[in-house]
Tab-separated table of C-alpha atoms in Angstrom:
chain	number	residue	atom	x	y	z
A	1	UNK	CA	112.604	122.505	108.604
A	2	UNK	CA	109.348	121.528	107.091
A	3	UNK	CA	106.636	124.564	108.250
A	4	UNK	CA	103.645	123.565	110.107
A	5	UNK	CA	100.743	125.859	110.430
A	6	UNK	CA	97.845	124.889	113.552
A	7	UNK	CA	94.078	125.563	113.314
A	8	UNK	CA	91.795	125.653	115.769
A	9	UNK	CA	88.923	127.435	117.383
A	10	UNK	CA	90.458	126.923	121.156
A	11	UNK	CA	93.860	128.531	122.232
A	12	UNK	CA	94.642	125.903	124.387
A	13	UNK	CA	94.203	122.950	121.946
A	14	UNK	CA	96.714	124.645	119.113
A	15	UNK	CA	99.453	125.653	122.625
A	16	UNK	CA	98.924	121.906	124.211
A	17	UNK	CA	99.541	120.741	120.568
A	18	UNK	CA	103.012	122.554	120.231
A	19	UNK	CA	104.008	121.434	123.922
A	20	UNK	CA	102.992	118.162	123.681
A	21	UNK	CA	104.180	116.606	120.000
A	22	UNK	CA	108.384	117.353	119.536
A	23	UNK	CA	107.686	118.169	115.456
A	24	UNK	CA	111.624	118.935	115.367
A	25	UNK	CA	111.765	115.241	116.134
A	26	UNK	CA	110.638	115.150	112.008
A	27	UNK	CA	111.907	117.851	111.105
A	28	UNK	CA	109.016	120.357	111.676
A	29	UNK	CA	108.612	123.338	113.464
A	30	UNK	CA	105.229	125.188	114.080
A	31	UNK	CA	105.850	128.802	112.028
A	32	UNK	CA	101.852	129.679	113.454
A	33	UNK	CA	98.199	129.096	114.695
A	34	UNK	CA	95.210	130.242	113.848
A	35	UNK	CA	91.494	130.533	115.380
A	36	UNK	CA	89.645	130.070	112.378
A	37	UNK	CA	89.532	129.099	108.196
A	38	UNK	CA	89.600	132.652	107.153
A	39	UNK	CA	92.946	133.235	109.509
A	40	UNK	CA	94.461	129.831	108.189
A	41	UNK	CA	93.806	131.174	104.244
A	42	UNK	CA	95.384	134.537	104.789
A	43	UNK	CA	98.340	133.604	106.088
A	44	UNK	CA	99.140	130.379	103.528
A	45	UNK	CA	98.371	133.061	100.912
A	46	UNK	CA	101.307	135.342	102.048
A	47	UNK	CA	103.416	132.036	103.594
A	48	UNK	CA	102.778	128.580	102.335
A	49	UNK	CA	103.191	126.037	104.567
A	50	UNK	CA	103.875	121.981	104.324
A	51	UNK	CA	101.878	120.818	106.645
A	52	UNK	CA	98.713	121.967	108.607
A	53	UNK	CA	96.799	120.750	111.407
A	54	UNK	CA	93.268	121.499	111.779
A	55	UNK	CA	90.058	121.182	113.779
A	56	UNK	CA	87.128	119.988	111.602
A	57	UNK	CA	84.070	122.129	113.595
A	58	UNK	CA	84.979	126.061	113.904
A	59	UNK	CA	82.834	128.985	113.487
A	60	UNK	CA	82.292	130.143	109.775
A	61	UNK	CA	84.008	127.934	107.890
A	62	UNK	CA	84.537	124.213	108.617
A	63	UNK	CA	88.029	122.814	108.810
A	64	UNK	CA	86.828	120.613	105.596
A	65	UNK	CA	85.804	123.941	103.901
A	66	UNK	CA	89.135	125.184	104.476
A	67	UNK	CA	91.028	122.568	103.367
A	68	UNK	CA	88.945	122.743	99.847
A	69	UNK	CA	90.120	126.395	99.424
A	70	UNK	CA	93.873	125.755	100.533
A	71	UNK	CA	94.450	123.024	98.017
A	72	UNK	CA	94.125	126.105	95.149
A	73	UNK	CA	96.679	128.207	97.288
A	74	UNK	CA	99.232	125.018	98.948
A	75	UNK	CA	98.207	121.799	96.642
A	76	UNK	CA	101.449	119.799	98.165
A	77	UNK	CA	100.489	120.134	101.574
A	78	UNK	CA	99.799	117.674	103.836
A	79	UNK	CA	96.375	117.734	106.142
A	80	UNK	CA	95.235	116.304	109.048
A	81	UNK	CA	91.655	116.491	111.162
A	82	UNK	CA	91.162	116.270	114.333
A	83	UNK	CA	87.523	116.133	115.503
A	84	UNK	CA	85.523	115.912	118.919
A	85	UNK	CA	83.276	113.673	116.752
A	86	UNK	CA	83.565	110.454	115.284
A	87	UNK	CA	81.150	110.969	112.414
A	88	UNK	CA	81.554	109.089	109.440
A	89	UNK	CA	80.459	111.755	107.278
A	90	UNK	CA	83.549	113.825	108.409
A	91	UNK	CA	86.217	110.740	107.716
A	92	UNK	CA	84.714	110.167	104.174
A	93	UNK	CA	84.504	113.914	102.896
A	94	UNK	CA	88.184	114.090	104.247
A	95	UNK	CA	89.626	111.221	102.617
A	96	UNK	CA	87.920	112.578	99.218
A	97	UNK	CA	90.433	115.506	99.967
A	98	UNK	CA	93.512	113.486	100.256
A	99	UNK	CA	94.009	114.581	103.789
A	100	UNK	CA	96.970	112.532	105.234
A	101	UNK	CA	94.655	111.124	107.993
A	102	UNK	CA	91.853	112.079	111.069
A	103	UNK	CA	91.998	112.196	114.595
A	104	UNK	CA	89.826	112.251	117.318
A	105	UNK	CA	90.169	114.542	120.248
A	106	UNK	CA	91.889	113.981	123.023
A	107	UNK	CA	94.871	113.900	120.147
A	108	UNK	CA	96.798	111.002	121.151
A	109	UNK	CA	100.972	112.078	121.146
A	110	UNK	CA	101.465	108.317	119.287
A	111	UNK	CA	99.454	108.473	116.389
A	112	UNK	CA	100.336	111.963	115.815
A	113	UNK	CA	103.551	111.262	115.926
A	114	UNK	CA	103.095	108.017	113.526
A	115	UNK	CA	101.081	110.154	111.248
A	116	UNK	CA	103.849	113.198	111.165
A	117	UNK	CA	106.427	110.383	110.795
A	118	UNK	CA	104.363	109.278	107.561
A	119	UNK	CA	103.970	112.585	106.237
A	120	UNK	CA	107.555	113.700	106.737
A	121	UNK	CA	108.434	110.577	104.322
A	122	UNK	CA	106.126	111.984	101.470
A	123	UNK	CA	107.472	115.244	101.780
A	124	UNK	CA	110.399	114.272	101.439
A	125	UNK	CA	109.969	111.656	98.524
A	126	UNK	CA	109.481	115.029	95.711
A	127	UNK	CA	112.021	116.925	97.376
A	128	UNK	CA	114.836	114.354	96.942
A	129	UNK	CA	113.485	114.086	93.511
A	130	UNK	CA	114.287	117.326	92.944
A	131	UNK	CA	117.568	117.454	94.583
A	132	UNK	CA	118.706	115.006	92.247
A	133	UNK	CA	117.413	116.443	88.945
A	134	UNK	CA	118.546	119.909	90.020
A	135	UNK	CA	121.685	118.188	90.375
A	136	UNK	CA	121.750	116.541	86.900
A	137	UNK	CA	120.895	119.475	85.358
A	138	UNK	CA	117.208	118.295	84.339
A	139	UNK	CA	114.488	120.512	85.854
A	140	UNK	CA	113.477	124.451	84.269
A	141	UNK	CA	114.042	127.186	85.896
A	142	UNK	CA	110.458	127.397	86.115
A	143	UNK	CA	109.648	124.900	87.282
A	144	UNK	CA	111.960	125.391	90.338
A	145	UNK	CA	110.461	128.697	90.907
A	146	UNK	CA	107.090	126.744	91.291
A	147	UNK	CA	108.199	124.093	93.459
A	148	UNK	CA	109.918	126.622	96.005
A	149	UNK	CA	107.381	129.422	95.429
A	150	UNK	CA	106.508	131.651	98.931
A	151	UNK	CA	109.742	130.936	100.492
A	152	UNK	CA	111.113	134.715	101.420
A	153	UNK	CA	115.122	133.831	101.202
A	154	UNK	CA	116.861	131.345	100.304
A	155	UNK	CA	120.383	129.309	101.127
A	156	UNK	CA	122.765	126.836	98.804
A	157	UNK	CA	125.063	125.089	101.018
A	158	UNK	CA	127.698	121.858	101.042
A	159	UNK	CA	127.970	119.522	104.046
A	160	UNK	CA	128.718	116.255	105.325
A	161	UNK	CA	124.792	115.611	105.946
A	162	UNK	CA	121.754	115.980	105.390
A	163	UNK	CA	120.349	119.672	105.939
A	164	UNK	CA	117.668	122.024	104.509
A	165	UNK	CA	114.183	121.235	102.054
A	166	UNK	CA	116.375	119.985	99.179
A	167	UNK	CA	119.484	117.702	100.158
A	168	UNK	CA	121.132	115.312	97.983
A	169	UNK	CA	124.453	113.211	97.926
A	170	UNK	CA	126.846	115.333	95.639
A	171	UNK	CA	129.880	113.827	94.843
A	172	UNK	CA	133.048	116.594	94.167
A	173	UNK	CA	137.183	115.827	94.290
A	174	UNK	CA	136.565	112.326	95.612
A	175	UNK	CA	134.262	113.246	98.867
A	176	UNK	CA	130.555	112.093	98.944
A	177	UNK	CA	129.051	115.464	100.537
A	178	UNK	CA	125.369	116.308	100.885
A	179	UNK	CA	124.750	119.501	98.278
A	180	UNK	CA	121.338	121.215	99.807
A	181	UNK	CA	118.755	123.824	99.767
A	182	UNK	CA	117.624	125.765	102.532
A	183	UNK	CA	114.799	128.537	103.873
A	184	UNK	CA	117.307	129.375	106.549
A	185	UNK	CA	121.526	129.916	107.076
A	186	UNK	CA	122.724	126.349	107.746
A	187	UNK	CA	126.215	124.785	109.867
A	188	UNK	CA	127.748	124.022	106.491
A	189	UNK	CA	131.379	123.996	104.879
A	190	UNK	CA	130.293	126.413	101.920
A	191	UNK	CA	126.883	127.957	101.863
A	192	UNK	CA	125.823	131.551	100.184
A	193	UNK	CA	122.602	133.113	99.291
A	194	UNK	CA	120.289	131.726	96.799
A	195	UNK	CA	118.760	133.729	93.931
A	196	UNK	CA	117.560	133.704	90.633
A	197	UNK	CA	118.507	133.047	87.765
A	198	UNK	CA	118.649	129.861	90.265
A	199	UNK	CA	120.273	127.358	87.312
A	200	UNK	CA	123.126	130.106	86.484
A	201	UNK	CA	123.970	130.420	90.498
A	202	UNK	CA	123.465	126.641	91.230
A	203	UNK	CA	125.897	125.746	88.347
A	204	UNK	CA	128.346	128.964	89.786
A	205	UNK	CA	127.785	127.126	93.007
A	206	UNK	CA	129.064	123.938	92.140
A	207	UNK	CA	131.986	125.444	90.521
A	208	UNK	CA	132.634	127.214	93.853
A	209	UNK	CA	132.406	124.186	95.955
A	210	UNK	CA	134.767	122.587	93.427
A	211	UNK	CA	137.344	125.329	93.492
A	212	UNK	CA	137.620	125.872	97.177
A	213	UNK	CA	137.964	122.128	98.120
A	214	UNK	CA	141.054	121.926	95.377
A	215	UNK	CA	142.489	125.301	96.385
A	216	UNK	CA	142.008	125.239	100.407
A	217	UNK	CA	142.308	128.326	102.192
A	218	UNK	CA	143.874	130.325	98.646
A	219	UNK	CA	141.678	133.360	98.122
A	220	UNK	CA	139.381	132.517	95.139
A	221	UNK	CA	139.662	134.813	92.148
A	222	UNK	CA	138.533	133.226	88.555
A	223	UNK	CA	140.876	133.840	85.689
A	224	UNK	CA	140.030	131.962	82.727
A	225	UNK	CA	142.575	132.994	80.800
A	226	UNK	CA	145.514	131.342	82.200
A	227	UNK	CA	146.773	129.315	78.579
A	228	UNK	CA	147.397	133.170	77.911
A	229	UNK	CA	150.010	132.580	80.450
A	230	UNK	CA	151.883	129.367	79.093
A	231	UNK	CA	153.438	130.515	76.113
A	232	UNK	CA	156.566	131.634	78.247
A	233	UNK	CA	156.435	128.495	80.074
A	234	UNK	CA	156.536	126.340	76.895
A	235	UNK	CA	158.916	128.145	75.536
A	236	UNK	CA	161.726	127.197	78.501
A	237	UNK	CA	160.648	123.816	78.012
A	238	UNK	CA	161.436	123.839	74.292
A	239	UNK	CA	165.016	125.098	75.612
A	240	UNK	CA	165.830	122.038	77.125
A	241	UNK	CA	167.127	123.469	80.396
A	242	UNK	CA	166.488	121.376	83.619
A	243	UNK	CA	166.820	123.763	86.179
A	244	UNK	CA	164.934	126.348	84.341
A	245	UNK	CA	161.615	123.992	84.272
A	246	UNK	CA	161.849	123.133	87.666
A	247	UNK	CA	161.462	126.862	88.040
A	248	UNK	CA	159.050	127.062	85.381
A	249	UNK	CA	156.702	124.526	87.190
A	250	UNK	CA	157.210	126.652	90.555
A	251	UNK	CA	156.011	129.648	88.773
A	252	UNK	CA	152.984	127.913	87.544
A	253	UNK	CA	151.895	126.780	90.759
A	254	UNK	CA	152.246	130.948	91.937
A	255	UNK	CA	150.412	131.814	88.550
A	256	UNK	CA	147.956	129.482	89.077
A	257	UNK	CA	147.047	130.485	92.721
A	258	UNK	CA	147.007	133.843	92.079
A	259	UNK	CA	144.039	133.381	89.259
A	260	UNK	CA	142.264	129.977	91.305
A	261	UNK	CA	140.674	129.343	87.331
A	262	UNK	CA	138.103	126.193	87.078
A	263	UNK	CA	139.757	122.900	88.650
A	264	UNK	CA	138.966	121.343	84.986
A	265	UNK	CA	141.192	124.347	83.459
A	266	UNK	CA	143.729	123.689	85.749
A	267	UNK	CA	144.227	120.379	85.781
A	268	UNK	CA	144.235	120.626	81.764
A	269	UNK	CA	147.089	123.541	82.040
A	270	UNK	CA	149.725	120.988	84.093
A	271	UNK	CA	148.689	117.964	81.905
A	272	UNK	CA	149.761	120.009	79.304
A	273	UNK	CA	153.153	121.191	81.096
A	274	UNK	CA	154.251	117.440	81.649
A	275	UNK	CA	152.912	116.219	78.299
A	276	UNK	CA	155.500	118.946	76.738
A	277	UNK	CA	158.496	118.217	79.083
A	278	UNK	CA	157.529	114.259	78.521
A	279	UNK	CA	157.332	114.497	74.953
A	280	UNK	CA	160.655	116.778	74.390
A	281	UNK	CA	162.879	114.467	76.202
A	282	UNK	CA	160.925	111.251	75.107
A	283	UNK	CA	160.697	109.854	78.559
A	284	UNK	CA	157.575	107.801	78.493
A	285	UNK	CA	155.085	106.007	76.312
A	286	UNK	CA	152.109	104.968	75.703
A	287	UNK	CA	150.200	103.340	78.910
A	288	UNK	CA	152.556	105.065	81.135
A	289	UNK	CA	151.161	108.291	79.346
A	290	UNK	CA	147.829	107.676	80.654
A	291	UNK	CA	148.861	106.367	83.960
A	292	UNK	CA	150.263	109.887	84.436
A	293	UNK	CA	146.873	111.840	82.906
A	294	UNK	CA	144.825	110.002	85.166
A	295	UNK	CA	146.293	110.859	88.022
A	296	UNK	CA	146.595	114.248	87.950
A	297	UNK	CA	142.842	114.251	87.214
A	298	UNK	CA	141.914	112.323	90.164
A	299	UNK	CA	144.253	115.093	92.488
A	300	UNK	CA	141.415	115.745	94.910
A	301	UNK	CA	143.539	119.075	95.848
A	302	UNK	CA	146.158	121.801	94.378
A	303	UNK	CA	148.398	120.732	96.608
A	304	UNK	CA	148.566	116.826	96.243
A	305	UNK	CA	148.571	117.210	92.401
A	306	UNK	CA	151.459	119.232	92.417
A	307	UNK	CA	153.098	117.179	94.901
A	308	UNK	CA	152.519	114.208	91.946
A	309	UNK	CA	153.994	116.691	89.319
A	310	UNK	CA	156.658	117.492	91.367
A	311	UNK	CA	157.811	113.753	91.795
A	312	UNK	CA	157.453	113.082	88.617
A	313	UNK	CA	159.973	115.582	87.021
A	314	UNK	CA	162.123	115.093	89.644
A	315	UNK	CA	162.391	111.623	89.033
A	316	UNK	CA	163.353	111.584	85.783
A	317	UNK	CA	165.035	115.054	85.683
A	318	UNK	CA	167.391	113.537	88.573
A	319	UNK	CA	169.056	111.408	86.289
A	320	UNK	CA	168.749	113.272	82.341
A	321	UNK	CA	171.116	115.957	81.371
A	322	UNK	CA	170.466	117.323	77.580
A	323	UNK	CA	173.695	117.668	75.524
A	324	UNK	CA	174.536	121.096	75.425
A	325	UNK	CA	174.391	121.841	71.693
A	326	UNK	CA	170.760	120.369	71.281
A	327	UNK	CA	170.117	122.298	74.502
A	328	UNK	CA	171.395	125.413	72.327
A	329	UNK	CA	169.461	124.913	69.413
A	330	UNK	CA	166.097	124.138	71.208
A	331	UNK	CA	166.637	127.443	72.948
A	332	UNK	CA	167.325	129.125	69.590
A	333	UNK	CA	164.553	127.599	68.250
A	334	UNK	CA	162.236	128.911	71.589
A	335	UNK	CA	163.481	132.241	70.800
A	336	UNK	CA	163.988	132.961	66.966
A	337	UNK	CA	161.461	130.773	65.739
A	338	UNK	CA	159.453	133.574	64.121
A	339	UNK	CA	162.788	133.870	61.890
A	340	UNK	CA	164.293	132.102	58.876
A	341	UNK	CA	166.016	129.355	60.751
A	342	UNK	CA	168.371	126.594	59.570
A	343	UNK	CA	170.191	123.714	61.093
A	344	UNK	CA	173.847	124.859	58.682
A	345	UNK	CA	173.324	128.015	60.023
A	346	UNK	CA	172.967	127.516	63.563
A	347	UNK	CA	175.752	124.601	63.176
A	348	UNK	CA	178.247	127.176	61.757
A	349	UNK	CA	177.458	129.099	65.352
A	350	UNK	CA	178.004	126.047	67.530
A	351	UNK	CA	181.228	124.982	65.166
A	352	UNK	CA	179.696	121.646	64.925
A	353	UNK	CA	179.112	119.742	61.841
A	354	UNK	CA	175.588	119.783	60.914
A	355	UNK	CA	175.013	116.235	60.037
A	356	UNK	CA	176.412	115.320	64.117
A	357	UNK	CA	174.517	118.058	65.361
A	358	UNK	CA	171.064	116.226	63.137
A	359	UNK	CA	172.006	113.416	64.851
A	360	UNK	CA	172.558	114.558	68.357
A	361	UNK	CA	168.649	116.443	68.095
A	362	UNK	CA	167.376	113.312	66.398
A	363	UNK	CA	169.165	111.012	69.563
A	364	UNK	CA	168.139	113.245	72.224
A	365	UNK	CA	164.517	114.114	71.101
A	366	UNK	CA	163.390	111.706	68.641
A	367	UNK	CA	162.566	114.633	66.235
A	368	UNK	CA	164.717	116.169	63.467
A	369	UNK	CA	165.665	120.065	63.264
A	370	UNK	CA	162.465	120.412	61.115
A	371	UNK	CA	159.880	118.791	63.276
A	372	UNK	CA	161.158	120.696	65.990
A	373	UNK	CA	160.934	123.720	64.841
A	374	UNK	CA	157.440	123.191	63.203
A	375	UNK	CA	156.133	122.186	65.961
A	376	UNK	CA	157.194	125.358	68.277
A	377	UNK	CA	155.760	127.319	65.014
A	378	UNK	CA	152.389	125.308	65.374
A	379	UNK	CA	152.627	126.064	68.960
A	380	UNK	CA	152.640	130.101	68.633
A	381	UNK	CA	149.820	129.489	65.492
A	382	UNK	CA	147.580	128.219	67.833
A	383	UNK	CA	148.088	130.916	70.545
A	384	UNK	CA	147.655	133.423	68.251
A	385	UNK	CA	144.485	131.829	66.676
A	386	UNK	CA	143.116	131.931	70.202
A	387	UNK	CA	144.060	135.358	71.689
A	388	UNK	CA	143.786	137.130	68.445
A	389	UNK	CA	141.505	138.667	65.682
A	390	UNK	CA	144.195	137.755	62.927
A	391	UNK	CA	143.622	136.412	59.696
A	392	UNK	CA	145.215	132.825	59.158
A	393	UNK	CA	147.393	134.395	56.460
A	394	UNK	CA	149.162	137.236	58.970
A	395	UNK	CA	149.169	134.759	61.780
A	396	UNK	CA	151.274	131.623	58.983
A	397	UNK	CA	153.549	134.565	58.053
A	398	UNK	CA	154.099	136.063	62.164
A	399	UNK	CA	155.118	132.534	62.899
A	400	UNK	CA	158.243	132.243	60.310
A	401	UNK	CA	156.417	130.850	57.300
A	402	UNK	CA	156.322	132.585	54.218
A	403	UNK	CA	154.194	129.510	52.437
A	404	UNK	CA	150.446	130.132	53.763
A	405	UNK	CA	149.878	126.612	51.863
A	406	UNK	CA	152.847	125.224	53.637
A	407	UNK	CA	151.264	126.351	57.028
A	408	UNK	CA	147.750	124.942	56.297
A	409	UNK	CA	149.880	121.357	55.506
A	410	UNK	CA	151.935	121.516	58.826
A	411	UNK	CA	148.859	122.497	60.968
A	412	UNK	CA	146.659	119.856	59.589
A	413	UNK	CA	149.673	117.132	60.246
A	414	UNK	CA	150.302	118.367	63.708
A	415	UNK	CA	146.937	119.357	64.566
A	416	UNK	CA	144.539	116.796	62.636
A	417	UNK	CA	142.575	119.698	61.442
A	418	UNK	CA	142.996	122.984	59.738
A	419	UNK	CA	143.856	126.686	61.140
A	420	UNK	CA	140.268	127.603	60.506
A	421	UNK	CA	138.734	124.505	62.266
A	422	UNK	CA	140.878	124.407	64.788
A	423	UNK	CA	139.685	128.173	65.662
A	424	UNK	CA	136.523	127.336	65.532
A	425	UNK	CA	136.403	124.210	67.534
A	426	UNK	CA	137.691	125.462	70.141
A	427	UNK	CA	136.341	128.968	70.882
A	428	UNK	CA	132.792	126.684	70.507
A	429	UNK	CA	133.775	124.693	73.506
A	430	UNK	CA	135.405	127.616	75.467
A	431	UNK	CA	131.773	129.413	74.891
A	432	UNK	CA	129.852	126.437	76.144
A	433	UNK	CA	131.835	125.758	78.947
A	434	UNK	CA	130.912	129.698	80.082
């Protein structure tokens, strides 16, 4: 509500004005009165108001005095005059102070209300610019403090209208909602308490709203460390066994409601479960890659996206079935991978010829024994890069290499850019996404 402060000399002109104009009708409210200037000044000094309504002849100081002084203290507020005279003297030193317009007593309750309809539009005309470059990120913390300066407490809310000073359309998980600012607790769908640093809370804000529209009623945590978590999930997928990623994805979706981490994070973490499970079995290609991507992106909550996930695997799981000796060696390769590993070795286990058995992994993943196994070595390189202080060189050898220049070669083929890089690249982006 937009704060309207009354001045006059005569108690019953300030309480006639209050019963007689509806100011909520514009989204005003009177917050006081006073008798004279001197009254007015103190109390915009301690509580700035947007819009004040004064008498031009009291004792002391004349309304037009006042006004002159309050523009130092309240320069966005709006002024009008109302006067028992209709001296032109009055209407021309007034409209040299901007004032939004002058009335003569008796006030008439239709051109006050046409002027306070006027007035509400300017107000409102900086505050939606605001909203919207608060939104986008382009306004100083400063320079917020300034525009919002006097106001005791603040309120940042969602809803699906307009509400408080600052309102703007936000648009989150496919819903056009009205993002706002308020001096007072609002009807909303999310709303907390406003402080500074106001960019760092706004920006936590949004990320709020975000997460508790995709996660519904879950209780919100914020673990940002939930790749930490994927390694074991990765490595049944490498194994090849159908039942045991069905159960893999359905302790994900536990995992990942436990720790309620950024939507974007999310989102990222199951892209990343179907692109391995995809990729493995060679299911799809190409445009149907991105078809897939896309749509879990657009998942406006947990739920429907892992509804989409969960048709998907089902679908083709439903009707694949590994052969049971690549099965073996993926799962040999998921769990000894650190070791020295070799497809004669591991055929002499499974009493299979090793040429078949290359030709069974090559049929059933579209990767020889060697990719395969380089890239589940890759894989662990570029947890351990991530989670750990390590040197390259300790990390190439914990993997199963024993050729660091081997393991810069593989990386770079698999990853498009070195150990080092890679390292670096990424722990840049996790930082700026903090």
């Amino acid at each position: 509500m937009y704060k309207v402060l009354l001045v006059d000399d005569e108690y019953m002109i300030t309480e006639g004005l209050k019963k007689l104009i509806p100011f909520d009708h514009w989204n005003m409210e009177v917050v006081a009165t006073a008798e004279d200037a001197d009254q007015a000044l103190d109390y915009v000094r301690e509580y700035p108001v947007d819009v004040v309504i004064t008498d031009v002849n009291m004792p002391g100081k004349t309304g037009l005095q006042m006004i002159a002084e309050m523009k130092d203290l309240i320069p966005d507020a709006a002024y009008i005059i109302m006067s028992g005279y209709q001296d032109f003297e009055y209407v021309k030193t007034a409209l040299n102070l901007r004032v939004a317009d002058y009335l003569l007593k008796p006030v008439n309750k239709v051109e006050m209300g046409n002027i306070l309809e006027k007035i509400q539009h300017q107000i409102q005309q900086p505050s939606q610019e605001l909203a919207n470059r608060l939104i986008h990120d382009d306004i100083s913390e400063e320079e917020f403090c300034r525009y919002i300066a006097g106001r005791n407490s603040l309120w940042i809310g969602i809803a699906k209208e307009k509400k408080g000073f600052i309102s703007s359309s936000y648009q989150v998980l496919g819903q056009n909602l009205q993002l706002f600012i308020s001096d007072q607790e609002e009807e909303a769908m999310i709303e907390k308490a406003f402080e500074p640093p106001y960019k760092e809370h706004f920006h936590q804000f949004k990320d709020l709203v975000e997460r508790s529209l995709f996660y519904g009623a879950t209780p919100l945590n914020q673990d940002e460390e939930v790749f930490h978590y994927y390694e074991p999930a990765y490595r049944v997928i490498m194994q090849g066994n159908i039942q045991q990623i069905l159960e893999e994805l359905d302790w994900l979706e536990k995992m990942i409601l436990e720790k309620t981490p950024k939507v974007s994070l999310t989102k990222q973490l199951f892209i990343q479960f179907l692109m391995d499970v995809f990729h493995l079995f060679e299911y799809l290609q190409g445009d149907d890659l991105a078809d897939v991507v896309k749509k879990v992106q657009e998942a406006a909550t947990f739920s429907e996206m892992i509804s989409f996930i969960q048709e998907e695997l089902s679908r083709f799981l439903s009707h694949y079935r590994m052969n049971e000796n690549v099965a073996s060696v993926l799962q040999v390769i998921s769990r000894d991978y650190q070791k020295e590993l070799s497809l004669k070795d591991i055929s002499q286990a499974l009493f299979i010829n090793p040429v078949y058995l290359g030709q069974l992994i090559k049929r059933e993943t579209n990767a020889t024994f060697a990719e395969l196994l380089n890239k589940q070595r890759i894989k662990a390189a570029q947890q351990l890069l991530l989670s750990t202080n390590d040197s390259i060189e300790d990390i190439c050898y914990k993997v199963g290499y024993s050729n660091v220049g081997y393991f810069y070669k593989v990386f770079r083929k698999l990853c498009g850019k070195s150990p080092k890089t890679y390292r670096l690249q990424v722990m840049t982006e996790q930082a700026e996404d903090e």
